Amino acid sequence: MHSHENTARLMPDVAHQAQPHLAGALDWVGMDGIEVPVHFDAGDGDVQRASAQVGAFVNLTRPDKRGIHMSRLYLLVDEHLSKRTLDAAMLEGLLKAFLESHKDLADRARISIRFDQLVRRAALRSANSGWRAYPVSIEASLGADGFRMELGTEVVYSSTCPASAALSRQLIQEQFARDFAEGAALDRTAVLAWLGSEQGIVATPHAQRSVARLLVRFDSQAPLNLIGLLDRVEQALGTPVQTAVKREDEQAFALANGGNLMFCEDAARRIQRALDADTTIADFHVRLEHQESLHPHDAVAYASKGVPGGFGSGDCA
């Protein structure tokens, strides 16, 4: 019976068989959808374990070589991501290991990581709290221009249309004029009852679930503070979706919506101002999507930091 070494030595390796008629360098070669656990500190010191989907790639600079060593990339991903906490230093080390394992084939490497991060959120008024799962995407690359890394996530919030609110207020005023004759003495109790009735409040503004998709590049020395980023954006918007909700929480949410009327342009500028004020963020790109309840289409706005050569290239993504 052959030993493992002898068996491996006898196995054919067609990847080493050159195909001159198909010679050519390739931009990226690797694997996507690798299933692996990751350990991530979102900024609160609590390292969570999550199930991730990973893409691992290097370029192929040798036209005469048929392929790369995909198993080497897989084993390096498993070694680094499943055992170490995810941060910039670890990812840079992993990409260097990618290139070292392909030093005769590649001079660029990149990795993408996608997972959900659970964050506990307090209710607006009651003593309750609940979990929100925020999608996280991390893209990192290493090449002649050095190491680069970007963090992506989403914030879901409610947006109440300012135009619809103004039109609703006008209808309520008109209804008040019909129900309370001009010049007649007003009964405070009757007015209070009218304000609390469906007959009095005859119109309400339309609101919709909305999504802010964020792509952020932190300064090289800054930690991947996901919770800090989420807090900054949600506070700027004022109406993030809730988890545990009692009646007092729902009423507080209605009040927050009334105090934060916004078009998608308003929401984009709120986030832009909030991220501009964060000195740890080198660049950002934001896509705002208000999933209209009035229309079958969405209202969309984009914003960026405006860094020369940065995310704000003018392209919609």
XYZ file of C-alpha atoms in Angstrom:
317
model
C 0.000 0.000 0.000
C 1.385 3.373 -0.996
C 2.120 6.008 1.623
C 0.366 9.378 1.388
C 3.558 10.894 -0.050
C 3.817 8.278 -2.768
C 0.119 8.584 -3.628
C 0.384 12.365 -3.957
C 3.525 12.049 -6.077
C 1.732 9.772 -8.537
C -1.297 12.015 -8.956
C -1.412 13.978 -12.231
C -1.350 17.758 -12.062
C -2.745 19.106 -15.317
C -2.452 22.676 -14.032
C 1.258 22.432 -14.821
C 0.580 21.504 -18.428
C 1.058 24.663 -20.490
C -1.355 25.554 -23.288
C 0.609 27.912 -25.578
C -2.405 28.495 -27.826
C -4.282 29.991 -24.818
C -1.452 32.026 -23.291
C -2.356 35.337 -21.573
C -2.177 37.220 -18.290
C -5.367 37.401 -16.209
C -6.656 40.212 -13.996
C -7.964 38.016 -11.182
C -8.199 34.294 -10.494
C -9.462 32.666 -7.324
C -12.591 31.572 -5.498
C -15.793 33.230 -4.341
C -18.354 32.078 -1.798
C -15.858 30.330 0.485
C -17.711 29.422 3.683
C -15.705 30.235 6.782
C -16.319 31.604 10.294
C -14.991 35.052 11.139
C -14.406 36.765 14.461
C -15.187 40.478 14.474
C -15.175 43.243 17.081
C -17.708 45.806 15.851
C -16.330 48.443 18.209
C -17.850 47.493 21.566
C -15.179 44.995 22.621
C -17.496 42.022 22.065
C -15.860 39.698 19.530
C -18.664 37.881 17.721
C -18.336 34.763 15.593
C -20.270 34.903 12.327
C -20.675 32.764 9.240
C -19.060 34.533 6.287
C -18.819 34.231 2.524
C -15.318 35.003 1.295
C -13.781 35.737 -2.087
C -10.014 35.214 -2.420
C -8.100 36.260 -5.548
C -4.675 36.944 -7.023
C -3.778 38.096 -10.513
C -1.968 35.775 -12.934
C 0.990 37.601 -14.457
C 2.543 34.638 -16.263
C 0.945 34.080 -19.689
C 2.672 30.723 -19.923
C 1.168 29.370 -16.693
C -2.179 27.635 -16.908
C -3.498 28.446 -13.450
C -2.896 29.414 -9.845
C -2.785 27.316 -6.662
C -6.374 27.728 -5.430
C -5.922 25.272 -2.566
C -3.196 27.511 -1.147
C -5.590 30.464 -1.053
C -8.290 28.366 0.597
C -5.973 27.052 3.313
C -4.643 30.547 4.037
C -8.190 31.926 4.318
C -9.086 29.150 6.747
C -5.912 29.624 8.776
C -6.315 33.377 9.182
C -10.052 34.068 9.270
C -11.291 31.138 11.329
C -8.732 31.608 14.099
C -7.936 35.327 14.341
C -9.943 38.479 14.975
C -10.737 40.351 11.789
C -8.936 43.694 11.475
C -6.794 45.639 9.013
C -3.450 44.245 10.199
C -4.665 40.659 9.934
C -6.067 41.204 6.438
C -2.869 42.836 5.215
C -0.922 39.876 6.566
C -3.289 37.463 4.832
C -2.902 39.225 1.480
C 0.881 39.160 1.858
C 0.599 35.419 2.459
C -1.481 35.121 -0.740
C 1.328 36.758 -2.718
C 4.070 34.795 -0.989
C 2.278 31.578 -1.897
C 2.159 32.764 -5.543
C 5.409 34.730 -5.741
C 6.215 33.320 -9.161
C 2.692 33.989 -10.515
C 1.115 37.119 -8.995
C 1.843 40.641 -7.764
C -1.660 41.682 -6.655
C -4.101 40.106 -4.188
C -7.565 40.908 -2.909
C -10.181 39.504 -0.579
C -13.888 40.168 0.004
C -15.733 39.154 3.173
C -19.513 39.272 3.691
C -21.380 38.531 6.910
C -24.071 39.879 9.242
C -23.202 41.542 12.545
C -25.738 41.451 15.361
C -25.988 44.673 17.382
C -28.312 45.120 20.351
C -30.410 48.287 20.120
C -32.363 49.899 22.952
C -36.038 50.807 22.527
C -36.919 54.486 22.202
C -38.880 54.813 25.453
C -39.439 51.475 27.183
C -36.749 49.502 29.007
C -36.676 46.860 26.267
C -34.071 46.160 23.617
C -33.614 43.841 20.658
C -31.168 42.722 18.002
C -30.495 44.236 14.583
C -28.506 42.303 12.003
C -26.420 44.719 9.942
C -24.865 43.416 6.725
C -21.102 43.888 6.615
C -18.853 43.718 3.574
C -15.099 44.171 3.742
C -12.952 44.535 0.628
C -9.165 44.590 0.914
C -6.432 44.604 -1.717
C -2.637 44.634 -1.846
C -0.518 45.616 -4.814
C 1.983 48.136 -6.116
C -0.121 50.981 -4.662
C -0.043 49.405 -1.211
C -2.780 48.068 1.063
C -6.353 49.354 0.746
C -9.461 48.368 2.669
C -13.112 49.407 2.572
C -16.024 48.646 4.874
C -19.606 48.491 3.620
C -22.859 48.310 5.572
C -26.502 49.424 5.474
C -28.777 51.491 7.692
C -32.543 51.010 7.342
C -34.711 53.951 8.403
C -38.107 55.583 7.941
C -38.502 58.669 5.754
C -41.605 60.846 5.832
C -42.134 63.045 2.779
C -42.056 66.808 3.572
C -44.328 67.630 0.611
C -46.882 65.047 1.671
C -46.750 66.382 5.241
C -47.456 69.926 4.033
C -50.361 68.760 1.866
C -51.780 66.778 4.785
C -51.579 69.778 7.088
C -53.464 71.843 4.496
C -56.292 69.281 4.368
C -56.489 69.233 8.168
C -56.720 73.017 8.215
C -59.535 72.938 5.652
C -61.375 70.302 7.660
C -61.004 72.431 10.797
C -62.461 75.409 8.933
C -65.491 73.317 7.951
C -66.041 71.847 11.406
C -65.554 75.061 13.384
C -67.383 78.072 12.037
C -65.504 81.332 11.643
C -66.182 83.736 14.485
C -67.719 81.067 16.717
C -66.371 80.588 20.210
C -64.026 77.630 20.407
C -64.573 74.975 23.049
C -61.157 73.696 24.133
C -62.541 70.278 25.040
C -64.246 69.981 21.664
C -61.059 70.969 19.804
C -59.010 68.454 21.770
C -61.524 65.728 20.935
C -61.464 66.787 17.257
C -57.674 66.616 17.142
C -57.829 63.056 18.474
C -60.411 61.860 15.973
C -60.170 60.353 12.495
C -62.764 62.908 11.388
C -60.421 65.720 12.378
C -57.082 64.341 11.223
C -58.323 63.516 7.730
C -54.908 63.089 6.093
C -51.521 61.700 7.026
C -48.238 62.075 5.116
C -46.789 59.059 3.374
C -43.642 57.474 4.746
C -41.529 54.596 3.529
C -38.835 52.210 4.618
C -35.554 53.590 3.321
C -32.007 52.287 3.010
C -28.646 54.028 3.275
C -25.907 51.906 1.721
C -22.507 52.981 3.021
C -19.001 52.349 1.728
C -16.281 53.750 3.978
C -12.507 53.872 3.821
C -11.021 54.466 7.259
C -7.634 56.042 7.880
C -4.855 53.458 7.977
C -4.516 53.513 11.765
C -8.245 53.638 12.581
C -10.068 50.544 13.893
C -13.038 49.071 12.030
C -15.566 50.725 14.350
C -18.809 49.527 12.776
C -21.009 50.481 15.733
C -19.557 53.991 15.853
C -20.313 54.388 12.142
C -23.869 53.072 12.553
C -24.526 55.306 15.562
C -23.319 58.387 13.719
C -25.518 57.708 10.683
C -28.619 56.674 12.633
C -28.396 59.730 14.871
C -28.049 61.961 11.822
C -31.193 60.473 10.267
C -33.216 60.330 13.491
C -35.551 57.536 12.371
C -33.726 54.170 12.246
C -36.018 51.140 12.294
C -36.678 49.671 15.716
C -36.508 46.236 17.358
C -38.620 45.761 20.508
C -41.610 48.141 20.319
C -44.275 48.859 22.938
C -46.924 51.541 22.447
C -44.759 54.221 24.053
C -41.935 53.297 21.662
C -44.219 53.449 18.628
C -45.487 56.858 19.692
C -41.907 58.068 20.122
C -41.126 56.758 16.635
C -44.078 58.701 15.224
C -42.755 61.816 16.962
C -39.271 61.207 15.511
C -40.740 60.897 12.018
C -42.659 64.144 12.453
C -39.497 65.907 13.575
C -37.370 64.497 10.761
C -39.276 65.053 7.522
C -36.871 64.415 4.647
C -36.491 63.912 0.954
C -33.729 61.551 -0.162
C -31.588 64.651 -0.826
C -32.042 65.743 2.799
C -31.075 62.311 4.091
C -27.997 62.224 1.849
C -26.803 65.602 3.123
C -27.409 64.626 6.750
C -25.203 61.559 6.367
C -22.636 63.487 4.342
C -22.295 66.073 7.110
C -22.091 63.397 9.806
C -19.360 61.405 8.033
C -17.422 64.535 7.078
C -17.174 65.279 10.801
C -15.587 61.876 11.544
C -11.813 62.392 11.389
C -11.157 58.628 11.194
C -12.893 58.382 7.796
C -10.665 59.092 4.785
C -13.387 58.680 2.150
C -16.966 57.478 1.808
C -19.701 56.791 -0.710
C -23.398 56.718 0.232
C -26.417 55.582 -1.759
C -29.806 56.621 -0.354
C -32.886 54.723 -1.495
C -36.379 55.808 -0.446
C -38.645 52.919 -1.378
C -41.651 55.048 -2.223
C -45.148 54.255 -0.980
C -46.588 56.887 -3.379
C -44.821 55.622 -6.523
C -43.874 52.182 -7.876
C -40.321 53.481 -8.258
C -37.722 54.614 -5.733
C -36.230 58.021 -4.995
C -32.418 57.798 -4.936
C -29.536 60.112 -4.021
C -25.762 59.683 -3.825
C -23.185 61.488 -1.715
C -19.446 61.242 -1.118
C -16.650 63.012 0.703
C -15.390 64.553 -2.518
C -11.798 63.359 -2.227
C -9.859 63.834 -5.512
C -9.674 60.422 -7.173
C -11.905 58.967 -4.474
C -15.379 57.447 -4.401
C -17.125 60.565 -5.715
C -16.266 59.944 -9.354
C -19.785 60.733 -10.531
C -20.586 57.129 -11.381
C -23.785 55.623 -9.992
C -23.235 52.256 -8.320
